[in-house]
Short mmCIF file of C-alpha atoms and ligand atoms in Angstrom, two decimals:
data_model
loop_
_atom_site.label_atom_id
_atom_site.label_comp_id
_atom_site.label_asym_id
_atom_site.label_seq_id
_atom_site.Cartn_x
_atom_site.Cartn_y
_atom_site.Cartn_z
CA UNK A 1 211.83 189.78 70.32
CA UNK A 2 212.85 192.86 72.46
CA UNK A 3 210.74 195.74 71.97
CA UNK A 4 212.23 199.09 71.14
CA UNK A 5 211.60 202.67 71.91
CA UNK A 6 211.58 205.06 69.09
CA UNK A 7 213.79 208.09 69.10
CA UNK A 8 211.59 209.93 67.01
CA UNK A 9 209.00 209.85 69.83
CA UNK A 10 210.27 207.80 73.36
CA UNK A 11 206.59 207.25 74.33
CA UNK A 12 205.58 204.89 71.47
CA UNK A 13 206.08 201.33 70.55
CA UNK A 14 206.36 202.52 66.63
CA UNK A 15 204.83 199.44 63.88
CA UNK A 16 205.78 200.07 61.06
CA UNK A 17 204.65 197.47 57.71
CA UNK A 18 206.56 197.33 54.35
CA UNK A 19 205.01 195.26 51.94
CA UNK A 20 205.22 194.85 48.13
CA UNK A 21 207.08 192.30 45.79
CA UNK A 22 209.85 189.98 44.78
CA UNK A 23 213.32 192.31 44.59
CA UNK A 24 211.62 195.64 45.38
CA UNK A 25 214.41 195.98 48.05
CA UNK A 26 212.20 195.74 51.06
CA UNK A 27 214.09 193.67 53.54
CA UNK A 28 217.09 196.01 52.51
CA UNK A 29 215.24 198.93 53.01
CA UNK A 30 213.36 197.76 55.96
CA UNK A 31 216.62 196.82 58.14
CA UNK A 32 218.15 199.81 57.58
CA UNK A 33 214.96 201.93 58.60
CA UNK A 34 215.10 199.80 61.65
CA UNK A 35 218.36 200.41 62.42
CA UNK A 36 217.94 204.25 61.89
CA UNK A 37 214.97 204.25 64.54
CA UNK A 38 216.48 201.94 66.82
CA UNK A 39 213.57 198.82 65.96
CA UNK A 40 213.69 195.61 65.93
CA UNK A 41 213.22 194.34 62.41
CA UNK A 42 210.96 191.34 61.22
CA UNK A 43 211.50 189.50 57.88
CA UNK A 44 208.80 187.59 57.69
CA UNK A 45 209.71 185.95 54.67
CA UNK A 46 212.60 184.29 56.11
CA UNK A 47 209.59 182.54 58.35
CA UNK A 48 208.00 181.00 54.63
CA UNK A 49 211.43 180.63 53.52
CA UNK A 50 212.70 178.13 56.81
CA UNK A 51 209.50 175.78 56.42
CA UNK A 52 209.64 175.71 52.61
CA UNK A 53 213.18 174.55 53.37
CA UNK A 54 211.92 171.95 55.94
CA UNK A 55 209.46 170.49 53.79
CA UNK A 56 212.10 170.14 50.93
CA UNK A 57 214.24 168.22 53.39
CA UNK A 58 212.05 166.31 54.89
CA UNK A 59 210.41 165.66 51.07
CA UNK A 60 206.80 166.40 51.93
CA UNK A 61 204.50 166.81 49.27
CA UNK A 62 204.11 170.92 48.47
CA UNK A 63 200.80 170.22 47.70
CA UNK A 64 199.64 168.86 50.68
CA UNK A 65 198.04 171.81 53.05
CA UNK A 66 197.13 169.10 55.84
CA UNK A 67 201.36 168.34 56.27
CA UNK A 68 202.69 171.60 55.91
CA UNK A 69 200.28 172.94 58.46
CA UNK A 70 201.68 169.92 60.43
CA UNK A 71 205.04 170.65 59.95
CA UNK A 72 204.52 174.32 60.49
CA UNK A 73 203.04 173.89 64.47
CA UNK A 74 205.88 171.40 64.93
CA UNK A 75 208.35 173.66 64.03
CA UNK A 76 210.53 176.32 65.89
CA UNK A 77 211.25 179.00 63.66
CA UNK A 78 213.23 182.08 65.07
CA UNK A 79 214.43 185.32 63.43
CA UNK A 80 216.66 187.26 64.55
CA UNK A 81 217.91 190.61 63.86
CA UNK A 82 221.06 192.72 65.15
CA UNK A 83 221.65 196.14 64.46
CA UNK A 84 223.46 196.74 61.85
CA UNK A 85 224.00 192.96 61.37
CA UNK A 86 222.37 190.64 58.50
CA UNK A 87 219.40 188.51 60.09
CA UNK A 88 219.82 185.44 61.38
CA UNK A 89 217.37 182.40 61.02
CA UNK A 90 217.15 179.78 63.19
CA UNK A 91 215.03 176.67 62.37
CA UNK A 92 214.78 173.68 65.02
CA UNK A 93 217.84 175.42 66.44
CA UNK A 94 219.97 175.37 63.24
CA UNK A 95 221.11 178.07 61.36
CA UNK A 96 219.40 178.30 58.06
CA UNK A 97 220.20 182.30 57.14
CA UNK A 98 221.79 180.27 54.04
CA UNK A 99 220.12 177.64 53.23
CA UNK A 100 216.59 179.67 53.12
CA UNK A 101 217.99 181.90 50.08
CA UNK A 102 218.85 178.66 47.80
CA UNK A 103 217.13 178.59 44.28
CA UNK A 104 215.32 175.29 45.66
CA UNK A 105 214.08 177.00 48.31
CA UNK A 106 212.79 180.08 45.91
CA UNK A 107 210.98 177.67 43.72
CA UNK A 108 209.24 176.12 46.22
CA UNK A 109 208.60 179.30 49.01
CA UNK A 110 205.22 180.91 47.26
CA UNK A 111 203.40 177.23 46.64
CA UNK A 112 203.88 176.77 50.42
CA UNK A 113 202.96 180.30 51.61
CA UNK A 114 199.72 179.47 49.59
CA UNK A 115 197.79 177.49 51.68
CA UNK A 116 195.40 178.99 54.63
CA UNK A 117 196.40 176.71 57.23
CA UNK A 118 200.21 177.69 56.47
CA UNK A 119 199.23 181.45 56.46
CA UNK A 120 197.06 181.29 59.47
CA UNK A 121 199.70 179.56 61.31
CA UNK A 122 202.52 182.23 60.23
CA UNK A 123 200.03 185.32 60.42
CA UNK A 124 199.52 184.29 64.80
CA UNK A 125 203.08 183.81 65.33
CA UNK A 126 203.78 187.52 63.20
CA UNK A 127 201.41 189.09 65.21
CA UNK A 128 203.20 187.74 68.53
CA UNK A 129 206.36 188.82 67.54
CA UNK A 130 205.37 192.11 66.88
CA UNK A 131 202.81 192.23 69.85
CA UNK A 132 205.25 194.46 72.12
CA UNK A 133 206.06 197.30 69.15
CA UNK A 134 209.10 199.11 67.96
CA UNK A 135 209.38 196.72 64.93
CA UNK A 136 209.61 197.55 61.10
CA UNK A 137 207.86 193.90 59.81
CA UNK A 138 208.45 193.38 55.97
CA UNK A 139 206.03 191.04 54.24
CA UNK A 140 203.47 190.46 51.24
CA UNK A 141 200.42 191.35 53.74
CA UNK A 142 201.69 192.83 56.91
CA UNK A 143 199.84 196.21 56.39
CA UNK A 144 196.47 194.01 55.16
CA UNK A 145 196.40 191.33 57.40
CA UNK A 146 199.11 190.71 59.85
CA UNK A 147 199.11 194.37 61.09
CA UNK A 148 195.97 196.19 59.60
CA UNK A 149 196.81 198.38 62.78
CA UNK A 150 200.56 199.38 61.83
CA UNK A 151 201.69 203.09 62.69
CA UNK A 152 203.05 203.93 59.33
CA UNK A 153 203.11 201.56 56.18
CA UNK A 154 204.69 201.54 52.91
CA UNK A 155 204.45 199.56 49.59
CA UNK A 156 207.53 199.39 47.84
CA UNK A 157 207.89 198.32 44.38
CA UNK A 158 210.16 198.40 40.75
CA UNK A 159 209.91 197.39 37.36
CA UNK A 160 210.26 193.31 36.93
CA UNK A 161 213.67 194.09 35.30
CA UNK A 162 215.24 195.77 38.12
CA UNK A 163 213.78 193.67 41.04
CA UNK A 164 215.29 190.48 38.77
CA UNK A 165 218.18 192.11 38.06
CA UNK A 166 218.52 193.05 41.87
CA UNK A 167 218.07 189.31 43.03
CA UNK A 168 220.28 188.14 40.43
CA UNK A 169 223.30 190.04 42.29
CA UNK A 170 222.62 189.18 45.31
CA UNK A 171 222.32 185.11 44.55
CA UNK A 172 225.68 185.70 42.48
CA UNK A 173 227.26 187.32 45.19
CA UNK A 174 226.31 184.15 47.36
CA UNK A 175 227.81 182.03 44.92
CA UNK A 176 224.83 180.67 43.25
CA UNK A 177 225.84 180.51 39.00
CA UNK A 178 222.25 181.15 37.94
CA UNK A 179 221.25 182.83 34.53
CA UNK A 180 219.62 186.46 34.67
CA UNK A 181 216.94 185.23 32.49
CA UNK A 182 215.99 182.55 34.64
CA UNK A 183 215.51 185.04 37.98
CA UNK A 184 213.52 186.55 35.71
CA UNK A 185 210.96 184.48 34.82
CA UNK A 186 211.17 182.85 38.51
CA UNK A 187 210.41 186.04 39.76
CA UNK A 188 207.56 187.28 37.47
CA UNK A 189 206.19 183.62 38.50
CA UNK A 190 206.40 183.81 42.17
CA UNK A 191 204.48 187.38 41.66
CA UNK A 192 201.74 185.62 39.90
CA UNK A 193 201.68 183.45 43.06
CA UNK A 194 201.99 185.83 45.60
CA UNK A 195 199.43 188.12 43.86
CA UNK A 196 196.98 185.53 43.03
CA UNK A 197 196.68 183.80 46.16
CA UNK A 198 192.97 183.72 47.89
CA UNK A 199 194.46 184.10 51.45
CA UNK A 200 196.89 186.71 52.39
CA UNK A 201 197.73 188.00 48.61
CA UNK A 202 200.64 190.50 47.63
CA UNK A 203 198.16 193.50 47.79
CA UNK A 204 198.80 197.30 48.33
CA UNK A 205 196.62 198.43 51.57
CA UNK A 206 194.52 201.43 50.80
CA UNK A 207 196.49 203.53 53.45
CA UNK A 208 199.91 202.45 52.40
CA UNK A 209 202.43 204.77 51.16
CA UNK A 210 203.19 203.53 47.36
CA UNK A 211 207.18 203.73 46.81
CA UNK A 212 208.94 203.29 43.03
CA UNK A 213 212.70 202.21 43.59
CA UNK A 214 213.40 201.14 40.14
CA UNK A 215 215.79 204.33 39.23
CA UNK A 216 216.16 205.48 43.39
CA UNK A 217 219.52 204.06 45.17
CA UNK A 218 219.17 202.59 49.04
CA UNK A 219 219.96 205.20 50.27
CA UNK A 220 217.49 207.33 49.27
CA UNK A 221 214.65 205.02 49.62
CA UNK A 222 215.34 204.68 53.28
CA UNK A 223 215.67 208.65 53.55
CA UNK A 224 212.49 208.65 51.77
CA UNK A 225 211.01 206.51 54.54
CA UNK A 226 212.33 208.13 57.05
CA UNK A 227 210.53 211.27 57.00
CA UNK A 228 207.04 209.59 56.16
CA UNK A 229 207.60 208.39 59.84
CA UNK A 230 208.75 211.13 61.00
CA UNK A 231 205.72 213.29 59.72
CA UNK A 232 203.11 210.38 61.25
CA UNK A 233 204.43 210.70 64.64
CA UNK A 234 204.74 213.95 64.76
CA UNK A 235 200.74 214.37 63.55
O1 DC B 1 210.36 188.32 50.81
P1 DC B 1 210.83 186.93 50.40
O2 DC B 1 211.21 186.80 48.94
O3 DC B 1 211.87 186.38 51.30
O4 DC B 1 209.51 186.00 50.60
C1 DC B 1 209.53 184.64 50.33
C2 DC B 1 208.16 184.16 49.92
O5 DC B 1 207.30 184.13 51.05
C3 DC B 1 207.45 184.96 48.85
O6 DC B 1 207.35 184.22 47.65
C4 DC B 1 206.09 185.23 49.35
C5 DC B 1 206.02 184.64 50.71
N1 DC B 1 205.62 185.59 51.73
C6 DC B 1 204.29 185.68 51.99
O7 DC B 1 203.49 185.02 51.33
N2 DC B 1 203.85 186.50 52.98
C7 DC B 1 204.73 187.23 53.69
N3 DC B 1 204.29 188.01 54.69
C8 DC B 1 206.11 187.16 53.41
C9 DC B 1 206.53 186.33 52.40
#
């Protein structure tokens, strides 16, 4: 990943962290804070996401911490993000920016992210990646555990019905026929997961900046953002 210099202030390598749930429009938000700033941006669930997907594929069992760990430090898992452009994922060399956001892959994604091995494996190759700076890094526990260090971090969340609702779109507008309902209770699930977890769990950090986007449009989320990190560099 190449590092970027922040506008807001060209002597530092800014980190920023955006956590919270399911559908609470963080990896929307996140790009487009990136972009603003002239980051790199870091989607760290597309990382979960791409080995989920390879262990579906390659049928290992989802309970099996010992094989996913495996699988994990065989695999090459690259993200990449353009300006302006929707992130790319790359597993093994192949293309997966689709295949990742499959219902499958959802219903499987939190079981794997579960397991210590998994997460220690992901949380050393996050912490690479961001090693250089001038990255936004959106997660479940960048601002607790990947980056406890991060310049300026946020935790972004909405009601269940709008982060559902949200989700729902966007798998409709990739085609997937899937019943609104059913996000639903997928969702609330994978929250019980994420938030239940012993290692790495879906947890606000004491110093991170709570955001509500249930009733708030993009746009003014990323605004909103914006001048959090404009008023920590300029402390
Ligand atoms: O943000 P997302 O929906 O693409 O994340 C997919 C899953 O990966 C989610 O269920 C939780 C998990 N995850 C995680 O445990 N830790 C992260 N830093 C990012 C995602």
């Amino acid at each position: 990943m190449q590092s970027g210099m922040s506008p807001l202030h060209p002597k530092r390598q800014l980190v920023i962290a955006v956590d919270g749930p399911a559908g609470a429009g963080k990896s929307t938000v996140a790009r487009r804070v990136a972009d603003r700033l002239g980051l790199e941006y870091l989607d760290t669930g597309a990382m979960y996401r791409a080995l989920a997907l390879k262990a579906l594929r390659r049928g290992v069992d989802l309970r099996d911490e010992e094989q996913l760990a495996e699988l994990l430090a065989t695999s090459d898992i690259a993200v990449a993000s353009r300006a302006g452009g929707a992130v790319r994922v790359f597993l093994d060399g192949e293309d997966v920016s689709d295949a990742i956001r499959a219902p499958e892959v959802n219903a499987a994604v939190s079981q794997v992210a579960g397991f210590a091995k998994v997460r220690a494996g992901m949380v050393t190759r996050q912490r690479a990646l961001a090693r250089a700076g001038g990255v936004v890094v959106d997660g479940r526990d960048i601002g607790t555990e990947v980056l406890p260090d991060a310049d300026v971090k946020f935790f972004l969340t909405a009601s269940l019905k709008a982060r559902a609702r949200r989700r729902w779109e966007e798998l409709r507008a990739q085609g997937f026929s899937i019943e609104l309902d059913a996000v639903e209770e997928e969702i609330a699930h994978r929250d019980r997961l994420d938030a239940g977890r012993a290692v790495g769990p879906l947890r606000r950090a004491p110093d991170a900046i709570l955001i509500d986007t249930t009733d708030v449009a993009v746009d003014a989320v990323v605004e909103e953002l914006l001048r959090f990190c404009r008023l920590r560099v300029c402390e």
